[in-house]
Tab-separated table of C-alpha atoms in Angstrom:
chain	number	residue	atom	x	y	z
I	1	UNK	CA	-195.478	-95.590	155.802
I	2	UNK	CA	-195.607	-98.269	158.516
I	3	UNK	CA	-197.852	-101.236	157.880
I	4	UNK	CA	-200.015	-100.265	160.872
I	5	UNK	CA	-200.736	-96.931	162.498
I	6	UNK	CA	-200.800	-97.007	166.303
I	7	UNK	CA	-204.107	-96.232	168.006
I	8	UNK	CA	-204.865	-93.023	169.878
I	9	UNK	CA	-207.026	-94.420	172.677
I	10	UNK	CA	-208.123	-91.287	174.509
I	11	UNK	CA	-210.273	-90.138	171.604
I	12	UNK	CA	-213.875	-90.428	170.446
I	13	UNK	CA	-214.634	-92.857	167.598
I	14	UNK	CA	-217.787	-93.603	165.634
I	15	UNK	CA	-218.984	-97.132	166.372
I	16	UNK	CA	-222.301	-97.085	164.468
I	17	UNK	CA	-224.975	-94.968	162.858
I	18	UNK	CA	-227.781	-94.183	165.285
I	19	UNK	CA	-230.254	-96.215	163.212
I	20	UNK	CA	-228.082	-99.321	163.614
I	21	UNK	CA	-228.432	-99.413	167.391
I	22	UNK	CA	-231.761	-100.806	168.516
I	23	UNK	CA	-233.151	-103.772	170.397
I	24	UNK	CA	-231.076	-106.264	168.433
I	25	UNK	CA	-227.613	-106.780	169.916
I	26	UNK	CA	-224.912	-105.332	167.654
I	27	UNK	CA	-221.281	-106.421	167.753
I	28	UNK	CA	-218.492	-104.044	166.685
I	29	UNK	CA	-214.763	-103.876	167.428
I	30	UNK	CA	-213.018	-100.548	168.077
I	31	UNK	CA	-209.241	-100.280	168.637
I	32	UNK	CA	-209.177	-104.056	169.069
I	33	UNK	CA	-211.837	-103.944	171.813
I	34	UNK	CA	-214.920	-106.092	171.042
I	35	UNK	CA	-218.115	-104.216	171.934
I	36	UNK	CA	-221.800	-105.063	172.148
I	37	UNK	CA	-224.328	-102.277	171.612
I	38	UNK	CA	-228.052	-101.955	172.161
I	39	UNK	CA	-230.668	-99.316	172.896
I	40	UNK	CA	-232.116	-99.363	176.405
I	41	UNK	CA	-235.878	-99.662	176.838
I	42	UNK	CA	-235.838	-97.532	179.959
I	43	UNK	CA	-234.489	-94.286	178.486
I	44	UNK	CA	-233.824	-95.032	174.797
I	45	UNK	CA	-230.100	-94.400	175.156
I	46	UNK	CA	-227.400	-96.421	173.411
I	47	UNK	CA	-225.351	-98.740	175.620
I	48	UNK	CA	-221.850	-100.046	174.852
I	49	UNK	CA	-220.370	-102.903	176.879
I	50	UNK	CA	-217.481	-105.293	176.447
I	51	UNK	CA	-218.617	-108.099	174.165
I	52	UNK	CA	-217.088	-110.968	176.158
I	53	UNK	CA	-218.771	-112.741	179.067
I	54	UNK	CA	-216.454	-112.901	182.082
I	55	UNK	CA	-217.199	-116.613	182.521
I	56	UNK	CA	-216.040	-118.318	179.313
I	57	UNK	CA	-215.648	-115.333	176.968
I	58	UNK	CA	-218.775	-116.081	174.949
I	59	UNK	CA	-219.743	-113.094	172.740
I	60	UNK	CA	-222.576	-111.169	174.351
I	61	UNK	CA	-223.523	-109.871	170.894
I	62	UNK	CA	-224.538	-113.461	170.100
I	63	UNK	CA	-226.720	-113.630	173.216
I	64	UNK	CA	-230.115	-112.065	173.997
I	65	UNK	CA	-231.740	-109.149	175.775
I	66	UNK	CA	-234.113	-109.548	178.706
I	67	UNK	CA	-235.411	-106.037	179.208
I	68	UNK	CA	-232.250	-103.963	179.515
I	69	UNK	CA	-230.139	-106.899	180.670
I	70	UNK	CA	-227.990	-109.117	178.452
I	71	UNK	CA	-228.311	-112.836	179.151
I	72	UNK	CA	-225.209	-114.691	177.959
I	73	UNK	CA	-226.221	-117.273	175.384
I	74	UNK	CA	-223.809	-119.888	176.750
I	75	UNK	CA	-224.342	-120.183	180.528
I	76	UNK	CA	-226.811	-117.410	181.374
I	77	UNK	CA	-224.587	-114.897	183.156
I	78	UNK	CA	-226.693	-111.729	183.112
I	79	UNK	CA	-225.439	-108.127	182.929
I	80	UNK	CA	-227.215	-104.816	183.446
I	81	UNK	CA	-226.603	-101.724	181.326
I	82	UNK	CA	-223.679	-100.646	183.535
I	83	UNK	CA	-221.867	-103.942	182.912
I	84	UNK	CA	-222.507	-105.317	186.405
I	85	UNK	CA	-223.360	-109.012	186.599
I	86	UNK	CA	-226.723	-109.442	188.327
I	87	UNK	CA	-227.163	-113.215	187.986
I	88	UNK	CA	-224.958	-116.300	187.770
I	89	UNK	CA	-226.309	-119.829	187.372
I	90	UNK	CA	-226.399	-122.243	190.283
I	91	UNK	CA	-225.534	-119.866	193.137
I	92	UNK	CA	-226.769	-116.731	194.854
I	93	UNK	CA	-223.371	-115.145	195.469
I	94	UNK	CA	-222.143	-113.114	192.528
I	95	UNK	CA	-218.331	-112.995	192.310
I	96	UNK	CA	-216.862	-109.552	192.904
I	97	UNK	CA	-215.065	-109.621	189.549
I	98	UNK	CA	-218.222	-110.544	187.609
I	99	UNK	CA	-218.458	-107.339	185.594
I	100	UNK	CA	-217.826	-106.313	181.997
I	101	UNK	CA	-216.491	-102.916	180.968
I	102	UNK	CA	-218.943	-100.166	180.089
I	103	UNK	CA	-217.903	-97.425	177.678
I	104	UNK	CA	-218.991	-93.758	177.456
I	105	UNK	CA	-221.372	-93.225	174.539
I	106	UNK	CA	-222.650	-90.047	172.849
I	107	UNK	CA	-225.185	-89.863	170.010
I	108	UNK	CA	-224.680	-86.857	167.792
I	109	UNK	CA	-225.343	-86.017	164.129
I	110	UNK	CA	-226.653	-89.541	163.320
I	111	UNK	CA	-223.460	-91.111	164.698
I	112	UNK	CA	-222.938	-93.165	167.849
I	113	UNK	CA	-219.579	-92.171	169.325
I	114	UNK	CA	-217.716	-94.341	171.836
I	115	UNK	CA	-214.711	-93.646	174.091
I	116	UNK	CA	-212.304	-96.561	174.517
I	117	UNK	CA	-209.664	-94.802	176.653
I	118	UNK	CA	-209.676	-93.487	180.222
I	119	UNK	CA	-213.355	-92.700	180.949
I	120	UNK	CA	-212.348	-89.822	183.223
I	121	UNK	CA	-211.089	-87.993	180.121
I	122	UNK	CA	-214.213	-88.511	177.993
I	123	UNK	CA	-215.431	-84.989	177.193
I	124	UNK	CA	-218.529	-85.009	174.933
I	125	UNK	CA	-217.794	-81.393	174.039
I	126	UNK	CA	-214.650	-82.515	172.211
I	127	UNK	CA	-216.601	-84.503	169.597
I	128	UNK	CA	-216.404	-82.767	166.191
I	129	UNK	CA	-219.696	-81.844	164.593
I	130	UNK	CA	-221.357	-82.857	161.323
I	131	UNK	CA	-224.679	-81.004	161.764
I	132	UNK	CA	-225.811	-81.511	158.164
I	133	UNK	CA	-226.222	-85.226	158.856
I	134	UNK	CA	-229.596	-84.824	160.567
I	135	UNK	CA	-230.552	-81.302	159.502
I	136	UNK	CA	-233.987	-80.898	157.864
I	137	UNK	CA	-232.287	-78.687	155.258
I	138	UNK	CA	-230.289	-81.674	153.976
I	139	UNK	CA	-231.091	-85.191	152.758
I	140	UNK	CA	-228.569	-87.896	153.628
I	141	UNK	CA	-227.764	-91.357	152.287
I	142	UNK	CA	-225.207	-93.493	154.073
I	143	UNK	CA	-223.517	-96.840	154.541
I	144	UNK	CA	-220.540	-98.605	156.109
I	145	UNK	CA	-217.885	-100.899	154.698
I	146	UNK	CA	-215.191	-102.744	156.660
I	147	UNK	CA	-211.755	-102.620	155.031
I	148	UNK	CA	-208.890	-105.043	155.646
I	149	UNK	CA	-206.370	-102.230	155.700
I	150	UNK	CA	-204.685	-99.938	158.181
I	151	UNK	CA	-206.794	-96.902	159.024
I	152	UNK	CA	-203.878	-94.632	158.130
I	153	UNK	CA	-204.218	-95.772	154.533
I	154	UNK	CA	-207.844	-94.616	154.491
I	155	UNK	CA	-206.824	-91.240	155.943
I	156	UNK	CA	-204.230	-90.905	153.174
I	157	UNK	CA	-206.804	-91.873	150.563
I	158	UNK	CA	-209.376	-89.293	151.634
I	159	UNK	CA	-206.933	-86.404	152.061
I	160	UNK	CA	-205.534	-86.836	148.538
I	161	UNK	CA	-208.509	-86.610	146.189
I	162	UNK	CA	-206.313	-86.582	143.076
I	163	UNK	CA	-206.893	-90.344	143.036
I	164	UNK	CA	-210.471	-89.621	141.959
I	165	UNK	CA	-209.194	-88.996	138.429
I	166	UNK	CA	-207.724	-92.475	138.144
I	167	UNK	CA	-209.490	-94.780	140.605
I	168	UNK	CA	-212.962	-93.236	140.236
I	169	UNK	CA	-212.932	-92.069	136.622
I	170	UNK	CA	-216.406	-92.270	135.086
I	171	UNK	CA	-218.035	-91.801	138.499
I	172	UNK	CA	-216.710	-88.785	140.433
I	173	UNK	CA	-213.273	-88.313	138.883
I	174	UNK	CA	-212.330	-85.997	136.015
I	175	UNK	CA	-208.902	-84.856	134.745
I	176	UNK	CA	-209.179	-81.498	136.502
I	177	UNK	CA	-209.126	-83.058	139.985
I	178	UNK	CA	-205.588	-84.366	139.530
I	179	UNK	CA	-204.415	-81.330	137.539
I	180	UNK	CA	-205.541	-78.628	139.996
I	181	UNK	CA	-203.078	-77.661	142.760
I	182	UNK	CA	-204.209	-77.874	146.378
I	183	UNK	CA	-204.069	-75.439	149.278
I	184	UNK	CA	-203.337	-77.040	152.663
I	185	UNK	CA	-203.810	-75.537	156.120
I	186	UNK	CA	-202.905	-77.338	159.334
I	187	UNK	CA	-203.996	-76.533	162.877
I	188	UNK	CA	-201.675	-78.798	164.832
I	189	UNK	CA	-203.105	-77.833	168.204
I	190	UNK	CA	-206.706	-78.556	167.241
I	191	UNK	CA	-205.724	-81.632	165.248
I	192	UNK	CA	-207.416	-80.341	162.084
I	193	UNK	CA	-206.148	-80.560	158.504
I	194	UNK	CA	-207.802	-78.564	155.712
I	195	UNK	CA	-207.173	-79.280	152.032
I	196	UNK	CA	-208.877	-77.230	149.309
I	197	UNK	CA	-209.054	-77.663	145.560
I	198	UNK	CA	-211.060	-75.117	143.547
I	199	UNK	CA	-211.693	-75.909	139.874
I	200	UNK	CA	-213.162	-72.998	137.909
I	201	UNK	CA	-213.720	-74.828	134.628
I	202	UNK	CA	-214.105	-78.578	134.964
I	203	UNK	CA	-215.864	-81.501	133.390
I	204	UNK	CA	-219.029	-82.506	135.268
I	205	UNK	CA	-218.699	-86.134	136.428
I	206	UNK	CA	-221.706	-88.491	136.183
I	207	UNK	CA	-222.278	-88.397	139.959
I	208	UNK	CA	-223.196	-84.711	139.731
I	209	UNK	CA	-224.484	-84.513	136.154
I	210	UNK	CA	-227.249	-87.026	136.816
I	211	UNK	CA	-228.147	-85.809	140.310
I	212	UNK	CA	-228.211	-82.074	139.511
I	213	UNK	CA	-229.135	-82.033	135.833
I	214	UNK	CA	-226.236	-79.688	135.007
I	215	UNK	CA	-225.054	-79.939	131.416
I	216	UNK	CA	-221.645	-78.769	130.273
I	217	UNK	CA	-218.666	-77.452	132.213
I	218	UNK	CA	-218.818	-76.632	135.912
I	219	UNK	CA	-217.191	-74.744	138.719
I	220	UNK	CA	-216.249	-77.416	141.274
I	221	UNK	CA	-214.924	-76.775	144.764
I	222	UNK	CA	-213.670	-79.413	147.179
I	223	UNK	CA	-212.901	-78.199	150.710
I	224	UNK	CA	-211.805	-80.891	153.153
I	225	UNK	CA	-211.725	-80.757	156.936
I	226	UNK	CA	-210.145	-83.721	158.711
I	227	UNK	CA	-210.635	-83.774	162.477
I	228	UNK	CA	-208.153	-86.345	163.725
I	229	UNK	CA	-208.484	-89.154	164.361
I	230	UNK	CA	-211.993	-90.007	163.190
I	231	UNK	CA	-214.095	-87.419	161.342
I	232	UNK	CA	-213.618	-86.318	157.719
I	233	UNK	CA	-215.791	-83.681	156.062
I	234	UNK	CA	-215.720	-82.797	152.372
I	235	UNK	CA	-217.661	-79.628	151.551
I	236	UNK	CA	-218.438	-79.906	147.843
I	237	UNK	CA	-219.829	-77.110	145.670
I	238	UNK	CA	-221.013	-77.615	142.088
I	239	UNK	CA	-222.325	-74.864	139.768
I	240	UNK	CA	-222.382	-74.132	136.043
I	241	UNK	CA	-218.999	-72.804	134.898
I	242	UNK	CA	-218.554	-69.139	135.785
I	243	UNK	CA	-221.217	-69.101	138.505
I	244	UNK	CA	-219.707	-67.943	141.802
I	245	UNK	CA	-221.237	-67.143	145.214
I	246	UNK	CA	-222.772	-63.731	145.759
I	247	UNK	CA	-220.825	-61.023	147.556
I	248	UNK	CA	-222.807	-61.713	150.725
I	249	UNK	CA	-221.831	-65.392	150.630
I	250	UNK	CA	-225.190	-66.683	149.413
I	251	UNK	CA	-225.007	-69.303	146.704
I	252	UNK	CA	-228.500	-69.873	145.252
I	253	UNK	CA	-227.319	-71.149	141.857
I	254	UNK	CA	-225.030	-73.868	143.193
I	255	UNK	CA	-225.575	-77.424	144.383
I	256	UNK	CA	-223.933	-78.370	147.656
I	257	UNK	CA	-223.065	-81.795	148.994
I	258	UNK	CA	-221.459	-82.703	152.292
I	259	UNK	CA	-219.451	-85.914	152.067
I	260	UNK	CA	-218.834	-87.334	155.533
I	261	UNK	CA	-216.554	-90.181	156.535
I	262	UNK	CA	-215.960	-91.613	159.988
I	263	UNK	CA	-212.655	-93.482	160.029
I	264	UNK	CA	-212.706	-95.949	162.916
I	265	UNK	CA	-209.862	-98.429	163.458
I	266	UNK	CA	-211.334	-101.837	164.216
I	267	UNK	CA	-208.023	-103.550	164.922
I	268	UNK	CA	-204.539	-103.877	163.466
I	269	UNK	CA	-204.930	-103.642	159.706
I	270	UNK	CA	-208.722	-103.252	159.877
I	271	UNK	CA	-210.915	-100.160	159.659
I	272	UNK	CA	-214.602	-99.303	159.496
I	273	UNK	CA	-215.385	-96.901	156.653
I	274	UNK	CA	-218.601	-95.095	157.629
I	275	UNK	CA	-219.745	-92.858	154.760
I	276	UNK	CA	-222.586	-90.435	154.131
I	277	UNK	CA	-223.598	-88.069	151.338
I	278	UNK	CA	-225.833	-85.137	152.293
I	279	UNK	CA	-227.353	-82.758	149.715
I	280	UNK	CA	-229.269	-79.484	149.776
I	281	UNK	CA	-231.057	-80.081	146.445
I	282	UNK	CA	-233.786	-82.478	145.259
I	283	UNK	CA	-234.236	-83.300	148.925
I	284	UNK	CA	-237.482	-85.219	148.545
I	285	UNK	CA	-236.573	-86.970	145.277
I	286	UNK	CA	-236.282	-90.685	146.046
I	287	UNK	CA	-234.731	-91.461	142.683
I	288	UNK	CA	-231.899	-89.012	143.333
I	289	UNK	CA	-231.350	-90.573	146.769
I	290	UNK	CA	-231.195	-94.072	145.290
I	291	UNK	CA	-228.831	-92.957	142.533
I	292	UNK	CA	-226.480	-91.153	144.923
I	293	UNK	CA	-226.510	-94.020	147.400
I	294	UNK	CA	-225.788	-96.662	144.773
I	295	UNK	CA	-223.134	-94.685	142.921
I	296	UNK	CA	-221.353	-93.601	146.092
I	297	UNK	CA	-221.378	-97.208	147.299
I	298	UNK	CA	-219.680	-98.170	144.043
I	299	UNK	CA	-217.044	-95.477	144.620
I	300	UNK	CA	-216.508	-96.606	148.217
I	301	UNK	CA	-216.052	-100.208	147.065
I	302	UNK	CA	-213.415	-99.060	144.575
I	303	UNK	CA	-211.539	-97.576	147.545
I	304	UNK	CA	-212.115	-100.751	149.573
I	305	UNK	CA	-210.650	-102.948	146.838
I	306	UNK	CA	-207.685	-100.617	146.299
I	307	UNK	CA	-206.834	-100.354	149.997
I	308	UNK	CA	-207.243	-104.092	150.590
I	309	UNK	CA	-204.761	-104.642	147.758
I	310	UNK	CA	-202.403	-101.942	149.007
I	311	UNK	CA	-202.353	-103.436	152.511
I	312	UNK	CA	-201.386	-106.829	151.076
I	313	UNK	CA	-198.612	-105.275	149.002
I	314	UNK	CA	-197.235	-103.303	151.948
I	315	UNK	CA	-197.147	-106.510	153.944
I	316	UNK	CA	-194.616	-107.906	151.465
I	317	UNK	CA	-192.343	-104.844	151.428
I	318	UNK	CA	-188.926	-105.168	153.098
I	319	UNK	CA	-188.214	-103.222	156.262
I	320	UNK	CA	-186.958	-99.736	155.545
I	321	UNK	CA	-188.596	-99.366	152.162
I	322	UNK	CA	-188.927	-95.772	150.975
I	323	UNK	CA	-192.045	-94.083	149.668
I	324	UNK	CA	-192.065	-90.922	147.591
I	325	UNK	CA	-194.246	-87.977	148.629
I	326	UNK	CA	-195.138	-84.920	146.543
I	327	UNK	CA	-197.273	-81.778	146.936
I	328	UNK	CA	-200.586	-83.650	146.820
I	329	UNK	CA	-199.497	-85.571	149.938
I	330	UNK	CA	-199.154	-82.473	152.137
I	331	UNK	CA	-202.472	-83.016	153.898
I	332	UNK	CA	-201.896	-86.718	154.451
I	333	UNK	CA	-198.420	-86.133	155.867
I	334	UNK	CA	-199.824	-83.522	158.265
I	335	UNK	CA	-202.473	-86.012	159.375
I	336	UNK	CA	-199.773	-88.603	160.085
I	337	UNK	CA	-197.940	-86.133	162.316
I	338	UNK	CA	-201.117	-85.305	164.225
I	339	UNK	CA	-202.058	-88.970	164.665
I	340	UNK	CA	-198.555	-89.756	165.950
I	341	UNK	CA	-198.883	-86.916	168.477
I	342	UNK	CA	-202.286	-88.126	169.671
I	343	UNK	CA	-200.882	-91.620	170.141
I	344	UNK	CA	-197.920	-90.248	172.105
I	345	UNK	CA	-200.135	-88.092	174.307
I	346	UNK	CA	-202.396	-91.047	175.021
I	347	UNK	CA	-199.433	-93.054	176.202
I	348	UNK	CA	-198.497	-90.498	178.877
I	349	UNK	CA	-199.692	-90.854	182.499
I	350	UNK	CA	-203.246	-89.589	182.884
I	351	UNK	CA	-202.363	-86.730	185.192
I	352	UNK	CA	-200.139	-85.201	182.500
I	353	UNK	CA	-202.863	-84.946	179.889
I	354	UNK	CA	-205.862	-83.841	181.886
């Protein structure tokens, strides 16, 4: 695998959770583009602008808001929510080029999505859904960790859950995860990879034993949907061993969790790992929420440490080194193909990809 995966620019990426964007200026970097975000007083909508003042490149995220205008903290250049400069110090004439870029933004399913590419191609209808995130039928805990690793490594990690057995043993991993074969389906046109692993008689890991109260062996299903390049959904079903859904599809004796990741490249060799765990059981139990948040954060940090280390190791490998892939890598390899296609399509002239 190359040390860095090229960016597909004409795509939607998660830049923040909705609760992170408010009246405090927030700095984030997406595809190497520094952004400043805030929530407008006028209409409550999230705003995303370039985070560099046109004058001396001072970060606007380290500046201040005056109403819905950002006042640069260095020399006072002031920008409205469209990125237009409306004031410069010491003169009435505002230079024609005094403007910072403004980026299309959509808030959906507790995520703030941003479009870095050609704004004429930004179709909000193309954003994949994660409706459980803010559904009253589910309770969600969440967080974000930056990783000093290529975003392709995180995609690989999440599409091959056999690593749970070894990296996350004692938390979410059990022997059955690595031992059970996977079923992979790929929709190249839609850019979706599905990987399923159904375990009919498995050990119950602490993450689920403590949150559900199940004792003994379980039926455990993991059904992944990866919507390239950014959104990853893991539909997880846990039930006492032998308990299967009813013929009509209802599943009253099972516990369901939706594990959501937004995989957003920050820059070369850097990625934001947005994560969320949604559950349809013990929805009002604060202790369960705290437990699931803390334990999942521990699991995420195990991935962070592993991928940080892997990125360093790959940086020392000679050109042309060979990696070995096996059946468990089918989903990850399909994702690589789709990402490469999205990058290639984004590099074509605009009129060819409308």
